[in-house]
Amino acid sequence: MNSHRLALPVSHRRPRPTPKGQKRHQPGGKRRTTATSYNPLTDTWAPPATSTNPPPSKFYSRENPLDVPPRRLRPTKQPTRRPSPRAAAAIYCPGPGISASPQPPQMAHQLLLPSKPLLPAAAAATPRRAGRSVVSVRAAVSASAAPAAKAAGAESVRSIRARQIVDSRGNPTVEVDLVAGDGSLHRSAVPSGASTGIYEALELRDGDNSVYGGKGVLSAVRNINEIIAPKLVGVDVRNQNDVDAIMLDIDGTPNKSQLGANAILGVSLSVCRAGAGAKGVPLYKHIQELSGTKELVMPVPAFNVINGGSHAGNNLAMQEFMLLPVGATSFAEALRMGSEVYHVLKGIIKAKYGQDACNVGDEGGFAPNVQDNREGLVLLMDAIEMAGYTGKIKIGMDVAASEFLMKDGSYDLNFKNQPNDGAHVLSAPRLCDLYKEFVRDFPIVSIEDPFDQDDWSSWASLQSSVDIQIVGDDLLVTNPKRIVEAIDKKACNALLLKVNQIGTVTESIQAALDSKAAGWGVMVSHRSGETEDNFIADLAVGLASGQIKTGAPCRSERLAKYNQLVRIEEELGNVRYAGEAFRSP
């Protein structure tokens, strides 16, 4: 045993062993020109250039057998340590609403599919050289860099896996991971509403009251993992229409009750993200191509800053009071204006109703103990004026009237207090008159769900008597069939687009196109139960909808969408903001 080698650092020892049959080189001796040297990058043995070593110098010693000046000693490159699965997941695995192509490409194979080899298939199949424990690195690099193979992999589904997560209201929802053939991960999470229309696609829940109060979604998760996923392995993710058609065919019901709209939508969203990844374009660009949109437009945000109805515990019957910064010149400026008014409004509410009134609802808006809907509008006007944006910020309302419809067809604006004396019960014509008064007295530009989802005549009456946007949410439920009926009956002039109401990206795009063809506006919307998934931000830009509603400038699951829009605007550069033309951008 050469004891002098024990004192040397690992990096200063001889880098490779001598090939079989060759004597070890001694300092001062001549190299054998017939000897071979091993190249680990090419997995080959080749003769080195013919040369003669110089005689031993003053630097040679037992402590420096390489016979070079100490200042020139360079440590050999140490092999890269493979991170632990937990550390690697923290680096490469994104959160909901993110598509990622991990670097290096092989890492996705290792993380997401543990049964797969670290190297690509071509490298794994390369035979090992006899007597050595190395595989061909050159073959691995060549296989992973082949353009045709990479393109084919990125376009196909390798695997789909769903799980149960929890949304912003603490209720379970579905999250879906789609792994493309190139190992890229595309993750999506499904939103859930509190105020839901009876014509919405079915959100499948477990119904076991001992677990999450019956709101578990393990049955939807099971439908994805056991039924949908095997059918979609190998399909081309760029063909969104075909993929969605496969799932609709498997379900076979008009309201997606067999598999669950939440199961189908989770997969559809991830497929759309994977399609963008396969094309190498941003998600909003992929949606633009799917929908045939000519020009991308940044939407006007509708900030829900005062909550009532099913979203809050106060006495307000009407569900949302919103700010629309139509006078801004960019989305970033609109976000600033909305945030500033939001904070001014907080100060007004605190001074008038106390600190407890500053608590926020499901969507980030304040829920003061306001007794009258007009009082809520007055609060907005005061905040807009104090912030200095009079004329630049308009007001929108979401009434959600189906929540307080009575059996006799009238509407109870005091429905949260039961029983009551009926003093706030209004007939449909009287409620219509109330809306006209609001439009006359306040800068209201949009009213959503002013009547029940089946009260078609009242919808048509209001639509014909005011020159503002009348938005159908519960009335239309993003359903192309309901949209056609509303067009025929002239019940409204705008669609509230919620992807989970219909259950697929393809049907959502079609609903938007049908609405635009009728001259309607399209407002892309979140739900009260949200996650950090920001798909709808790209959807609003890709469809050039001109308007988006995704809560107050508060709570991270709401800001995830607004912040994504800031990034998109920055990325696009010179892009138009819808502004005053939000109804027909």
Coordinates of C-alpha atoms in Angstrom, one line a residue:
M1 CA 0.0 0.0 0.0
N2 CA 1.4 3.4 -1.0
S3 CA 1.0 5.4 2.3
H4 CA 1.9 8.7 0.6
R5 CA -1.4 8.6 -1.4
L6 CA -3.4 8.7 1.8
A7 CA -2.2 12.3 2.5
L8 CA -3.4 13.6 -0.8
P9 CA -6.8 15.2 -1.5
V10 CA -9.1 13.2 -3.6
S11 CA -8.9 15.8 -6.4
H12 CA -5.1 15.5 -6.6
R13 CA -4.9 11.8 -7.2
R14 CA -4.6 10.2 -10.6
P15 CA -7.9 10.6 -12.4
R16 CA -8.2 7.2 -14.2
P17 CA -6.8 3.7 -13.6
T18 CA -4.3 2.3 -16.1
P19 CA -5.8 0.0 -18.8
K20 CA -5.2 -3.7 -18.4
G21 CA -1.8 -4.8 -19.6
Q22 CA -0.1 -1.4 -19.3
K23 CA 2.5 -0.4 -16.8
R24 CA 1.9 2.6 -14.6
H25 CA 3.7 5.7 -15.9
Q26 CA 6.6 6.9 -13.7
P27 CA 7.8 10.5 -13.6
G28 CA 10.7 11.1 -16.0
G29 CA 9.9 8.0 -18.1
K30 CA 8.6 7.9 -21.6
R31 CA 5.0 7.4 -22.5
R32 CA 4.2 4.4 -24.5
T33 CA 2.8 5.7 -27.8
T34 CA 0.8 2.5 -28.2
A35 CA -1.0 2.9 -24.9
T36 CA -4.6 4.0 -24.8
S37 CA -6.4 6.5 -22.6
Y38 CA -10.0 6.5 -21.5
N39 CA -12.3 9.5 -22.4
P40 CA -15.4 9.4 -20.1
L41 CA -17.3 11.8 -22.3
T42 CA -17.2 9.6 -25.4
D43 CA -16.9 6.2 -23.7
T44 CA -13.9 5.4 -25.8
W45 CA -10.2 4.4 -25.5
A46 CA -7.8 6.3 -27.8
P47 CA -4.1 6.7 -28.1
P48 CA -2.8 10.0 -26.7
A49 CA -0.6 12.4 -28.7
T50 CA 3.0 11.2 -28.9
S51 CA 5.2 13.1 -26.4
T52 CA 8.0 12.6 -23.9
N53 CA 7.7 13.6 -20.3
P54 CA 10.3 16.0 -18.9
P55 CA 12.6 14.8 -16.2
P56 CA 11.6 15.2 -12.6
S57 CA 11.6 18.8 -11.5
K58 CA 12.0 20.4 -8.1
F59 CA 8.3 20.1 -7.6
Y60 CA 8.3 16.3 -7.7
S61 CA 8.0 14.6 -4.3
R62 CA 6.0 11.9 -2.6
E63 CA 3.5 14.7 -1.6
N64 CA 3.3 15.9 -5.2
P65 CA 3.5 12.8 -7.5
L66 CA 1.9 14.7 -10.4
D67 CA 5.1 16.7 -10.8
V68 CA 3.4 20.1 -11.3
P69 CA 3.7 23.4 -9.5
P70 CA 1.3 23.5 -6.6
R71 CA -0.3 26.7 -7.8
R72 CA -1.4 25.0 -10.9
L73 CA -3.1 22.1 -9.2
R74 CA -6.7 22.0 -10.3
P75 CA -9.2 19.7 -8.7
T76 CA -10.9 17.4 -11.0
K77 CA -14.6 18.0 -11.5
Q78 CA -16.6 16.1 -8.9
P79 CA -19.6 14.0 -10.0
T80 CA -22.9 15.8 -9.6
R81 CA -24.8 14.5 -6.6
R82 CA -28.3 13.5 -7.4
P83 CA -30.7 15.4 -5.1
S84 CA -33.0 13.6 -2.8
P85 CA -36.6 13.2 -4.1
R86 CA -37.8 15.8 -1.6
A87 CA -35.1 18.3 -2.5
A88 CA -35.6 17.7 -6.2
A89 CA -39.4 18.1 -5.9
A90 CA -38.9 21.4 -4.2
I91 CA -36.8 22.6 -7.2
Y92 CA -38.7 21.1 -10.1
C93 CA -42.3 20.6 -9.1
P94 CA -44.5 23.7 -9.6
G95 CA -47.7 24.7 -7.9
P96 CA -51.1 24.7 -9.4
G97 CA -51.5 26.7 -12.5
I98 CA -47.9 26.3 -13.6
S99 CA -46.3 24.3 -16.4
A100 CA -42.7 23.4 -16.1
S101 CA -40.1 21.7 -18.3
P102 CA -37.6 20.6 -15.7
Q103 CA -33.8 20.9 -16.3
P104 CA -32.2 18.6 -16.8
P105 CA -34.9 16.9 -18.9
Q106 CA -34.2 13.5 -17.3
M107 CA -35.1 14.8 -13.8
A108 CA -38.8 14.7 -14.6
H109 CA -38.6 11.0 -15.4
Q110 CA -36.9 10.4 -12.0
L111 CA -39.3 12.6 -10.0
L112 CA -42.7 11.9 -11.5
L113 CA -42.2 8.3 -12.6
P114 CA -39.9 6.6 -10.2
S115 CA -40.1 3.3 -12.2
K116 CA -38.4 5.0 -15.2
P117 CA -34.6 5.2 -15.6
L118 CA -32.9 8.5 -15.0
L119 CA -31.5 8.5 -18.5
P120 CA -33.6 8.4 -21.7
A121 CA -34.5 5.1 -23.1
A122 CA -31.8 5.1 -25.7
A123 CA -29.1 5.6 -23.1
A124 CA -30.6 3.1 -20.7
A125 CA -30.5 0.5 -23.5
T126 CA -26.8 1.1 -24.3
P127 CA -24.8 -2.0 -23.2
R128 CA -22.2 -1.5 -20.5
R129 CA -18.6 -2.0 -21.4
A130 CA -17.4 -5.3 -19.9
G131 CA -15.6 -4.8 -16.6
R132 CA -16.7 -1.2 -16.2
S133 CA -19.7 0.4 -14.4
V134 CA -20.2 3.4 -16.7
V135 CA -22.9 3.9 -19.3
S136 CA -22.5 5.9 -22.5
V137 CA -23.0 9.6 -21.6
R138 CA -22.7 10.5 -25.3
A139 CA -25.6 8.2 -26.2
A140 CA -27.8 9.7 -23.5
V141 CA -27.1 13.2 -24.7
S142 CA -27.7 12.3 -28.3
A143 CA -31.0 10.6 -27.5
S144 CA -32.4 13.4 -25.4
A145 CA -31.4 16.1 -27.9
A146 CA -33.0 14.5 -30.9
P147 CA -35.5 17.1 -32.2
A148 CA -38.0 14.7 -33.7
A149 CA -38.2 12.5 -30.6
K150 CA -38.5 15.5 -28.3
A151 CA -41.3 17.0 -30.3
A152 CA -43.3 13.8 -30.4
G153 CA -42.9 13.4 -26.6
A154 CA -44.0 16.9 -25.8
E155 CA -47.2 16.5 -27.8
S156 CA -48.4 13.3 -26.1
V157 CA -49.8 12.4 -22.7
R158 CA -47.5 10.2 -20.7
S159 CA -49.5 10.1 -17.5
I160 CA -52.3 11.8 -15.6
R161 CA -52.6 11.8 -11.8
A162 CA -55.3 13.5 -9.7
R163 CA -55.5 14.2 -6.0
Q164 CA -57.8 15.9 -3.5
I165 CA -56.6 19.3 -2.2
V166 CA -58.3 22.1 -0.3
D167 CA -59.6 25.4 -1.8
S168 CA -59.7 28.9 -0.3
R169 CA -62.9 28.1 1.7
G170 CA -61.4 25.0 3.3
N171 CA -63.4 22.6 1.1
P172 CA -61.9 19.8 -1.0
T173 CA -61.4 20.2 -4.7
V174 CA -59.6 18.4 -7.5
E175 CA -56.0 18.9 -8.6
V176 CA -54.6 17.2 -11.7
D177 CA -51.0 16.6 -12.8
L178 CA -50.4 15.8 -16.5
V179 CA -47.0 14.6 -17.5
A180 CA -46.2 15.0 -21.2
G181 CA -43.9 12.6 -23.1
D182 CA -40.9 14.9 -22.6
G183 CA -41.3 14.8 -18.8
S184 CA -42.8 18.3 -18.4
L185 CA -45.4 18.7 -15.7
H186 CA -48.7 20.6 -16.2
R187 CA -50.7 21.1 -13.0
S188 CA -54.2 22.6 -12.7
A189 CA -56.8 22.9 -9.8
V190 CA -60.5 23.2 -10.1
P191 CA -62.5 26.1 -8.5
S192 CA -65.9 25.7 -6.8
G193 CA -68.8 28.1 -6.3
A194 CA -71.0 29.0 -3.4
S195 CA -73.8 30.6 -5.3
T196 CA -74.5 28.0 -8.0
G197 CA -77.1 27.8 -10.8
I198 CA -79.4 24.8 -11.1
Y199 CA -78.3 24.4 -14.7
E200 CA -74.6 24.1 -14.0
A201 CA -72.7 21.0 -14.8
L202 CA -72.6 18.6 -11.9
E203 CA -69.8 19.0 -9.4
L204 CA -69.3 15.5 -8.1
R205 CA -69.0 15.2 -4.2
D206 CA -68.6 12.1 -2.1
G207 CA -71.6 12.7 0.2
D208 CA -69.9 11.1 3.2
N209 CA -70.9 13.5 6.0
S210 CA -68.2 12.0 8.3
V211 CA -65.5 13.3 6.0
Y212 CA -65.3 17.1 5.1
G213 CA -69.0 17.3 5.8
G214 CA -69.8 15.3 2.7
K215 CA -67.8 17.6 0.4
G216 CA -65.0 15.2 -0.4
V217 CA -64.0 14.7 -4.0
L218 CA -62.3 11.4 -3.9
S219 CA -64.9 9.9 -6.2
A220 CA -64.0 12.5 -8.8
V221 CA -60.3 11.8 -8.2
R222 CA -60.9 8.1 -8.7
N223 CA -62.7 8.7 -11.9
I224 CA -59.7 10.6 -13.3
N225 CA -57.1 8.1 -12.2
E226 CA -59.0 4.9 -13.1
I227 CA -61.2 5.9 -16.0
I228 CA -60.0 9.1 -17.8
A229 CA -56.3 8.7 -17.5
P230 CA -55.9 5.3 -19.2
K231 CA -58.0 6.6 -22.2
L232 CA -55.9 9.7 -22.7
V233 CA -52.4 8.2 -22.6
G234 CA -50.7 8.9 -25.9
V235 CA -53.2 11.5 -27.2
D236 CA -52.0 14.7 -28.8
V237 CA -52.5 17.5 -26.3
R238 CA -52.5 20.2 -29.0
N239 CA -55.9 19.0 -30.1
Q240 CA -58.0 20.4 -27.2
N241 CA -61.2 19.7 -29.0
D242 CA -60.5 16.0 -29.6
V243 CA -59.3 15.4 -26.0
D244 CA -62.4 17.1 -24.5
A245 CA -64.6 15.1 -26.9
I246 CA -63.1 11.8 -25.6
M247 CA -64.0 12.7 -22.0
L248 CA -67.5 13.8 -22.9
D249 CA -68.0 10.6 -24.8
I250 CA -66.8 8.6 -21.8
D251 CA -69.2 10.5 -19.5
G252 CA -72.2 10.3 -21.8
T253 CA -74.5 12.6 -19.8
P254 CA -75.7 16.1 -20.6
N255 CA -74.5 17.6 -17.2
K256 CA -71.4 15.5 -16.7
S257 CA -72.9 13.6 -13.8
Q258 CA -71.2 10.3 -14.5
L259 CA -67.6 11.4 -14.2
G260 CA -68.2 14.8 -12.6
A261 CA -67.6 18.2 -14.2
N262 CA -64.8 18.9 -11.6
A263 CA -63.0 15.7 -12.8
I264 CA -63.4 16.5 -16.5
L265 CA -62.4 20.2 -16.1
G266 CA -59.2 19.4 -14.1
V267 CA -58.0 17.2 -16.9
S268 CA -59.1 19.7 -19.6
L269 CA -57.2 22.6 -18.0
S270 CA -54.0 20.6 -17.7
V271 CA -54.3 19.4 -21.3
C272 CA -54.6 23.0 -22.4
R273 CA -51.5 23.9 -20.5
A274 CA -49.7 20.9 -22.0
G275 CA -50.8 22.0 -25.5
A276 CA -49.2 25.4 -25.0
G277 CA -46.0 23.7 -23.7
A278 CA -45.9 21.4 -26.7
K279 CA -46.1 24.4 -29.0
G280 CA -43.6 26.3 -27.0
V281 CA -45.9 29.3 -26.6
P282 CA -47.5 31.0 -23.6
L283 CA -50.9 29.7 -22.5
Y284 CA -52.7 32.9 -23.6
K285 CA -51.2 32.5 -27.0
H286 CA -52.3 28.9 -27.3
I287 CA -55.9 29.9 -26.3
Q288 CA -55.8 32.7 -28.9
E289 CA -55.0 30.1 -31.5
L290 CA -57.7 27.7 -30.3
S291 CA -60.3 30.5 -30.4
G292 CA -59.2 32.3 -33.5
T293 CA -58.9 35.6 -31.6
K294 CA -57.3 38.2 -33.8
E295 CA -55.9 40.7 -31.3
L296 CA -54.9 40.2 -27.7
V297 CA -56.4 42.7 -25.3
M298 CA -55.8 43.3 -21.6
P299 CA -59.1 43.1 -19.6
V300 CA -60.7 45.6 -17.2
P301 CA -60.7 44.1 -13.7
A302 CA -64.0 44.1 -11.8
F303 CA -62.9 44.3 -8.1
N304 CA -65.4 42.9 -5.7
V305 CA -64.8 45.2 -2.7
I306 CA -68.1 44.9 -0.8
N307 CA -69.6 41.5 -0.2
G308 CA -73.2 40.5 0.6
G309 CA -75.5 37.7 -0.3
S310 CA -74.2 34.2 0.2
H311 CA -70.6 35.5 0.4
A312 CA -71.0 37.4 3.7
G313 CA -72.8 37.4 7.0
N314 CA -74.2 40.9 6.9
N315 CA -77.8 41.9 5.9
L316 CA -77.0 42.8 2.3
A317 CA -79.1 40.8 -0.1
M318 CA -77.2 41.7 -3.2
Q319 CA -74.0 39.7 -3.5
E320 CA -71.2 41.9 -4.9
F321 CA -70.4 45.6 -5.3
M322 CA -67.6 46.1 -7.8
L323 CA -65.1 48.7 -9.0
L324 CA -64.3 48.9 -12.7
P325 CA -61.3 51.2 -13.5
V326 CA -62.3 51.9 -17.1
G327 CA -60.3 55.2 -17.1
A328 CA -57.0 53.5 -16.6
T329 CA -54.5 53.4 -19.5
S330 CA -53.1 49.9 -18.7
F331 CA -53.9 46.9 -16.6
A332 CA -51.1 47.7 -14.2
E333 CA -52.6 51.2 -13.6
A334 CA -56.1 49.7 -13.2
L335 CA -54.7 47.4 -10.5
R336 CA -53.1 50.3 -8.7
M337 CA -56.3 52.3 -8.9
G338 CA -58.4 49.5 -7.5
S339 CA -56.0 48.8 -4.7
E340 CA -55.9 52.5 -3.6
V341 CA -59.7 52.7 -3.6
Y342 CA -59.8 49.5 -1.7
H343 CA -57.7 50.9 1.1
V344 CA -59.5 54.1 1.2
L345 CA -62.8 52.2 1.5
K346 CA -61.3 50.2 4.4
G347 CA -60.7 53.4 6.3
I348 CA -64.2 54.7 5.7
I349 CA -65.8 51.4 6.8
K350 CA -63.6 51.3 9.9
A351 CA -64.6 54.8 10.9
K352 CA -68.3 54.3 10.3
Y353 CA -68.9 50.7 11.4
G354 CA -65.9 49.7 13.6
Q355 CA -62.9 47.5 13.2
D356 CA -64.9 44.3 13.0
A357 CA -66.5 45.5 9.8
C358 CA -63.1 45.4 8.1
N359 CA -63.1 41.6 8.1
V360 CA -63.2 40.3 4.5
G361 CA -65.5 37.8 2.8
D362 CA -64.7 34.7 0.6
E363 CA -63.5 36.9 -2.3
G364 CA -61.6 39.5 -0.3
G365 CA -64.3 42.2 -0.2
F366 CA -65.4 43.9 3.0
A367 CA -68.6 42.8 4.7
P368 CA -69.8 45.7 6.8
N369 CA -73.2 45.4 8.5
V370 CA -74.9 47.5 5.9
Q371 CA -78.7 47.4 6.0
D372 CA -79.5 48.7 2.6
N373 CA -78.1 48.0 -0.9
R374 CA -78.1 51.7 -1.7
E375 CA -75.9 52.3 1.3
G376 CA -73.3 50.0 -0.2
L377 CA -73.3 52.0 -3.4
V378 CA -72.9 55.2 -1.4
L379 CA -69.8 53.7 0.3
L380 CA -68.2 53.0 -3.1
M381 CA -68.9 56.5 -4.3
D382 CA -67.3 58.0 -1.2
A383 CA -64.2 55.9 -1.6
I384 CA -63.8 56.6 -5.3
E385 CA -64.1 60.4 -4.6
M386 CA -61.6 60.4 -1.7
A387 CA -59.1 58.4 -3.8
G388 CA -59.4 61.0 -6.6
Y389 CA -60.8 58.7 -9.3
T390 CA -64.2 60.2 -9.9
G391 CA -65.2 59.5 -13.5
K392 CA -62.3 57.0 -14.0
I393 CA -63.8 54.2 -12.0
K394 CA -67.3 52.9 -12.6
I395 CA -69.5 50.5 -10.5
G396 CA -70.7 47.0 -11.2
M397 CA -73.1 44.8 -9.2
D398 CA -73.7 41.1 -8.9
V399 CA -77.2 40.7 -7.5
A400 CA -77.5 36.9 -7.5
A401 CA -81.3 37.3 -7.3
S402 CA -81.9 33.5 -7.4
E403 CA -80.7 33.4 -3.9
F404 CA -83.6 35.4 -2.6
L405 CA -86.5 34.4 -4.9
M406 CA -89.7 33.4 -3.1
K407 CA -92.1 30.7 -4.1
D408 CA -94.6 33.2 -5.4
G409 CA -92.1 34.8 -7.8
S410 CA -91.3 37.8 -5.7
Y411 CA -87.9 38.7 -4.2
D412 CA -87.1 39.1 -0.5
L413 CA -84.3 41.6 0.1
N414 CA -84.3 40.7 3.8
F415 CA -84.0 36.9 3.2
K416 CA -81.2 36.5 5.7
N417 CA -83.5 37.3 8.5
Q418 CA -86.2 34.6 8.8
P419 CA -88.9 35.0 9.6
N420 CA -89.4 38.7 8.8
D421 CA -92.3 41.1 8.4
G422 CA -92.1 41.1 4.6
A423 CA -91.4 44.8 4.4
H424 CA -88.5 44.2 2.0
V425 CA -90.3 41.8 -0.4
L426 CA -90.5 43.2 -3.9
S427 CA -92.3 42.0 -7.0
A428 CA -90.3 41.5 -10.2
P429 CA -91.5 44.8 -11.8
R430 CA -90.7 46.7 -8.6
L431 CA -87.3 45.2 -8.4
C432 CA -86.7 46.2 -12.0
D433 CA -87.6 49.8 -11.1
L434 CA -85.1 49.7 -8.2
Y435 CA -82.4 48.8 -10.7
K436 CA -83.4 51.7 -12.9
E437 CA -83.1 54.0 -9.9
F438 CA -79.6 52.7 -9.2
V439 CA -78.5 53.2 -12.8
R440 CA -79.9 56.8 -12.7
D441 CA -78.2 57.8 -9.4
F442 CA -74.9 56.0 -9.6
P443 CA -72.3 55.3 -12.4
I444 CA -73.3 51.7 -12.8
V445 CA -72.2 50.1 -16.0
S446 CA -72.9 46.4 -15.3
I447 CA -75.5 44.4 -13.4
E448 CA -75.2 40.6 -13.1
D449 CA -78.1 38.2 -12.4
P450 CA -80.8 40.8 -11.6
F451 CA -83.5 38.2 -11.6
D452 CA -83.9 34.4 -11.1
Q453 CA -82.5 32.1 -13.7
D454 CA -86.0 31.1 -15.0
D455 CA -87.6 34.6 -14.9
W456 CA -87.0 35.2 -18.6
S457 CA -89.6 38.0 -19.0
S458 CA -88.1 40.1 -16.2
W459 CA -84.7 39.8 -17.7
A460 CA -86.0 40.9 -21.1
S461 CA -87.9 43.8 -19.5
L462 CA -84.8 45.2 -17.8
Q463 CA -82.5 44.6 -20.8
S464 CA -84.8 46.7 -23.1
S465 CA -85.1 49.6 -20.6
V466 CA -81.5 50.4 -19.7
D467 CA -78.3 51.0 -21.7
I468 CA -75.9 49.1 -19.5
Q469 CA -74.4 45.6 -19.5
I470 CA -76.8 42.9 -18.2
V471 CA -74.7 39.9 -17.4
G472 CA -76.1 36.3 -17.3
D473 CA -74.5 34.0 -14.8
D474 CA -77.0 31.6 -13.2
L475 CA -79.2 32.3 -16.3
L476 CA -76.6 31.1 -18.8
V477 CA -74.2 28.9 -16.7
T478 CA -71.7 29.1 -19.6
N479 CA -73.8 26.7 -21.5
P480 CA -74.0 27.2 -25.3
K481 CA -77.7 25.9 -25.3
R482 CA -78.8 28.4 -22.7
I483 CA -76.9 31.2 -24.5
V484 CA -78.8 30.5 -27.7
E485 CA -82.1 30.7 -25.8
A486 CA -81.1 34.0 -24.2
I487 CA -80.1 35.4 -27.6
D488 CA -83.5 34.5 -29.0
K489 CA -85.4 36.0 -26.0
K490 CA -83.1 39.0 -25.8
A491 CA -82.8 38.4 -22.1
C492 CA -79.3 39.8 -21.6
N493 CA -76.3 41.2 -23.4
A494 CA -73.2 39.7 -21.7
L495 CA -71.9 36.3 -20.6
L496 CA -70.2 35.6 -17.3
L497 CA -67.7 32.9 -18.4
K498 CA -67.0 30.3 -15.6
V499 CA -65.1 27.3 -16.8
N500 CA -66.3 25.0 -14.1
Q501 CA -70.0 25.7 -14.9
I502 CA -69.6 23.9 -18.2
G503 CA -66.7 21.6 -17.5
T504 CA -64.3 21.8 -20.5
V505 CA -62.0 24.4 -22.1
T506 CA -63.5 23.6 -25.5
E507 CA -67.1 24.4 -24.4
S508 CA -66.0 27.5 -22.6
I509 CA -64.3 28.9 -25.7
Q510 CA -67.4 28.0 -27.8
A511 CA -69.6 29.8 -25.3
A512 CA -67.4 33.0 -25.6
L513 CA -67.4 32.8 -29.4
D514 CA -71.2 32.4 -29.5
S515 CA -71.7 35.4 -27.2
K516 CA -69.3 37.6 -29.2
A517 CA -71.1 36.6 -32.4
A518 CA -74.3 37.9 -30.9
G519 CA -72.7 41.3 -30.1
W520 CA -72.5 40.4 -26.3
G521 CA -69.8 41.2 -23.9
V522 CA -67.8 38.4 -22.1
M523 CA -66.7 38.7 -18.5
V524 CA -64.3 35.9 -17.4
S525 CA -64.9 35.0 -13.8
H526 CA -63.5 33.2 -10.8
R527 CA -65.5 31.3 -8.2
S528 CA -65.8 32.0 -4.5
G529 CA -63.9 28.8 -3.7
E530 CA -60.6 29.3 -5.5
T531 CA -57.0 28.1 -5.5
E532 CA -53.7 29.7 -6.6
D533 CA -54.4 28.4 -10.2
N534 CA -54.3 31.4 -12.5
F535 CA -55.7 29.8 -15.7
I536 CA -58.5 32.4 -16.1
A537 CA -56.0 35.2 -16.4
D538 CA -54.6 33.7 -19.6
L539 CA -58.1 32.8 -20.7
A540 CA -59.2 36.4 -20.5
V541 CA -56.3 37.6 -22.5
G542 CA -56.4 34.8 -25.1
L543 CA -60.1 35.4 -25.7
A544 CA -59.8 39.2 -25.7
S545 CA -62.8 39.2 -23.4
G546 CA -62.1 42.8 -22.3
Q547 CA -63.2 42.2 -18.6
I548 CA -62.4 39.8 -15.8
K549 CA -63.9 39.4 -12.3
T550 CA -61.7 37.7 -9.8
G551 CA -62.3 39.3 -6.4
A552 CA -60.8 42.1 -4.4
P553 CA -57.1 43.1 -4.5
C554 CA -56.8 41.0 -1.4
R555 CA -56.2 37.3 -0.6
S556 CA -53.5 35.4 -2.5
E557 CA -55.8 33.1 -4.5
R558 CA -57.4 36.3 -6.0
L559 CA -54.1 38.1 -6.5
A560 CA -52.7 35.1 -8.3
K561 CA -54.9 36.0 -11.2
Y562 CA -54.3 39.8 -11.1
N563 CA -50.5 39.3 -10.8
Q564 CA -50.5 36.9 -13.7
L565 CA -52.2 39.6 -15.8
V566 CA -49.4 42.1 -14.8
R567 CA -46.8 39.6 -16.0
I568 CA -48.7 39.0 -19.3
E569 CA -49.0 42.8 -20.0
E570 CA -45.3 43.2 -19.3
E571 CA -44.4 40.3 -21.6
L572 CA -46.6 41.5 -24.5
G573 CA -45.3 45.1 -24.2
N574 CA -47.3 47.3 -26.5
V575 CA -50.8 45.7 -25.8
R576 CA -54.1 47.5 -25.7
Y577 CA -56.1 47.9 -22.5
A578 CA -59.8 47.5 -23.0
G579 CA -60.8 50.5 -20.9
E580 CA -64.1 52.1 -21.8
A581 CA -64.6 49.6 -24.6
F582 CA -64.7 46.6 -22.2
R583 CA -68.0 45.4 -23.5
S584 CA -66.8 45.1 -27.1
P585 CA -62.9 45.2 -27.1

